[in-house]
Coordinates of C-alpha atoms in Angstrom, one line a residue:
M1 CA 45.5 16.0 13.6
N2 CA 48.7 16.9 15.6
V3 CA 49.7 20.2 17.2
P4 CA 52.0 21.3 14.4
N5 CA 49.3 20.8 11.8
L6 CA 46.8 22.7 14.0
L7 CA 49.2 25.6 14.2
T8 CA 49.6 25.5 10.4
I9 CA 45.8 25.6 10.1
S10 CA 45.6 28.6 12.4
R11 CA 47.7 30.5 9.9
F12 CA 45.1 29.9 7.3
L13 CA 42.5 31.4 9.7
L14 CA 44.7 34.4 10.3
I15 CA 44.6 35.5 6.7
P16 CA 41.1 37.0 6.8
V17 CA 41.8 38.5 10.2
F18 CA 44.8 40.3 8.7
L19 CA 42.8 41.5 5.7
A20 CA 39.9 42.7 7.8
L21 CA 42.3 44.7 10.1
Y22 CA 44.4 46.1 7.3
L23 CA 41.6 47.1 5.0
D24 CA 39.8 48.6 8.0
G25 CA 42.7 51.0 8.5
H26 CA 44.6 49.2 11.3
P27 CA 48.0 48.5 9.8
V28 CA 49.8 48.0 13.1
W29 CA 47.3 45.5 14.3
A30 CA 47.4 43.8 10.9
L31 CA 51.2 43.7 11.1
L32 CA 50.8 42.0 14.6
V33 CA 48.6 39.3 12.9
V34 CA 51.4 38.7 10.3
F35 CA 53.9 38.4 13.2
A36 CA 51.6 35.9 14.9
A37 CA 51.4 33.9 11.7
G38 CA 55.2 34.0 11.6
I39 CA 55.5 32.8 15.2
T40 CA 53.1 29.9 14.5
D41 CA 55.2 29.1 11.5
M42 CA 58.4 28.8 13.6
L43 CA 56.6 26.9 16.3
D44 CA 54.9 24.3 14.1
G45 CA 58.2 23.4 12.4
Y46 CA 60.1 23.3 15.7
I47 CA 57.5 21.2 17.4
A48 CA 57.1 18.8 14.4
R49 CA 60.9 18.2 14.2
R50 CA 61.5 18.0 17.9
S51 CA 58.6 15.7 18.6
G52 CA 58.9 13.5 15.5
L53 CA 55.5 14.8 14.2
V54 CA 56.6 15.7 10.7
T55 CA 53.9 14.6 8.3
Q56 CA 53.6 14.9 4.5
I57 CA 50.4 16.9 4.8
G58 CA 52.2 19.3 7.2
I59 CA 55.1 19.6 4.8
M60 CA 52.6 20.5 2.0
L61 CA 50.3 22.8 4.1
D62 CA 53.0 24.7 5.9
P63 CA 54.4 26.5 2.8
L64 CA 50.9 26.9 1.4
A65 CA 49.8 28.8 4.5
D66 CA 52.9 31.0 4.2
K67 CA 52.4 31.7 0.5
L68 CA 48.7 32.5 0.9
M69 CA 49.4 34.9 3.8
M70 CA 52.1 36.5 1.7
L71 CA 49.7 36.9 -1.3
A72 CA 47.1 38.4 1.1
V73 CA 49.7 40.9 2.4
V74 CA 50.9 41.7 -1.1
G75 CA 47.3 42.2 -2.3
A76 CA 46.6 44.5 0.5
L77 CA 49.7 46.5 -0.1
V78 CA 49.0 46.8 -3.8
A79 CA 45.5 47.9 -3.1
D80 CA 46.9 50.5 -0.7
G81 CA 49.4 51.8 -3.3
R82 CA 52.4 50.9 -1.2
I83 CA 54.1 48.5 -3.6
P84 CA 54.2 48.6 -7.4
W85 CA 52.0 46.3 -9.5
A86 CA 55.2 44.9 -11.2
A87 CA 56.5 43.6 -7.8
A88 CA 53.2 42.2 -6.9
G89 CA 52.8 40.5 -10.3
V90 CA 56.2 38.9 -10.1
M91 CA 55.7 37.7 -6.5
A92 CA 52.2 36.3 -7.3
F93 CA 53.6 34.5 -10.4
R94 CA 56.3 32.8 -8.3
E95 CA 54.0 32.0 -5.3
I96 CA 51.2 30.7 -7.4
G97 CA 53.7 28.7 -9.5
M98 CA 55.2 27.2 -6.3
I99 CA 51.7 26.3 -4.9
A100 CA 50.5 24.7 -8.2
T101 CA 53.7 22.8 -8.7
G102 CA 53.8 21.5 -5.1
A103 CA 50.1 20.4 -5.3
F104 CA 50.6 18.8 -8.8
F105 CA 53.6 16.7 -7.6
H106 CA 52.0 15.9 -4.2
F107 CA 49.0 14.4 -5.9
R108 CA 51.2 12.4 -8.2
G109 CA 52.8 10.8 -5.2
K110 CA 56.0 12.7 -5.2
L111 CA 57.7 13.7 -1.9
T112 CA 57.5 17.4 -1.1
V113 CA 60.6 19.3 -0.2
P114 CA 60.6 20.7 3.3
A115 CA 61.6 24.3 3.9
N116 CA 65.4 25.0 3.8
S117 CA 67.6 27.8 5.0
Y118 CA 67.3 29.7 1.7
G119 CA 63.5 29.7 2.0
K120 CA 63.7 30.8 5.6
L121 CA 66.0 33.6 4.7
T122 CA 63.7 34.7 1.9
T123 CA 60.8 34.7 4.4
V124 CA 62.8 36.9 6.8
I125 CA 63.6 39.4 4.1
Y126 CA 60.0 39.5 3.0
Y127 CA 58.9 40.1 6.6
L128 CA 61.5 43.0 6.8
A129 CA 60.0 44.5 3.6
I130 CA 56.5 44.1 5.0
V131 CA 57.4 45.9 8.2
L132 CA 59.0 48.8 6.3
L133 CA 56.1 49.1 3.9
M134 CA 53.3 48.8 6.4
L135 CA 55.0 51.3 8.7
D136 CA 55.8 53.7 5.9
Q137 CA 59.5 53.5 6.4
P138 CA 62.1 54.1 3.6
G139 CA 63.6 51.3 1.7
G140 CA 60.6 49.0 1.8
V141 CA 60.2 48.6 -2.0
F142 CA 64.0 48.1 -2.4
V143 CA 64.0 45.3 0.3
L144 CA 61.0 43.8 -1.3
W145 CA 62.7 43.5 -4.7
G146 CA 65.7 41.9 -3.0
A147 CA 63.4 39.3 -1.5
V148 CA 61.7 38.7 -4.9
A149 CA 65.1 38.1 -6.5
L150 CA 66.2 35.8 -3.6
S151 CA 62.8 33.9 -3.9
F152 CA 63.6 33.0 -7.5
L153 CA 67.1 31.8 -6.6
T154 CA 65.5 29.8 -3.8
S155 CA 63.1 28.2 -6.3
F156 CA 66.0 26.7 -8.2
V157 CA 67.4 25.3 -5.0
Y158 CA 64.0 23.7 -4.3
I159 CA 63.8 22.2 -7.8
A160 CA 67.2 20.6 -7.4
S161 CA 66.3 19.3 -4.0
F162 CA 63.0 17.9 -5.4
R163 CA 64.8 16.1 -8.1
R164 CA 67.3 14.5 -5.7
L165 CA 64.5 13.6 -3.2
N166 CA 62.4 12.0 -5.8
G167 CA 65.2 10.4 -7.8
E168 CA 64.5 12.5 -10.9
T169 CA 67.1 12.6 -13.5
K170 CA 65.2 14.1 -16.4
A171 CA 64.0 17.7 -16.6
L172 CA 60.8 18.5 -14.8

């Protein structure tokens, strides 16, 4: 187990910490946990690439940790009435679909597509929406819907990248 993969695993461990803090009425502390997860996300990728420690398990676990944290945040915000169910449903559909598809193809021996700039931009916009929503600032739901739309466009980029990476010529 290398350092980048340990950082990724730490993000899985931060999910229940976020939920406990947020659901116990400490949104600022919970937001700091989300930021800590974001920092470990940046660090694990940077260290892995810079040190030649990129692994297939890391490529698979990294986005899974991100998606599960995002689902936890969305679930908490829905439970708190800060975002509409429709937005949460669309986000959950996309995130669960990406998780299931990634796992399905990973276990079939296909290469997993690493994060790209579109995915990173989507994450930044999601984080902006989360900050606005958790701190009761205006525009949070609007920014969230923008991130949702971008996430679906990003999915198409990932599908095309997956097909190129794995030499696929037929429809998935």
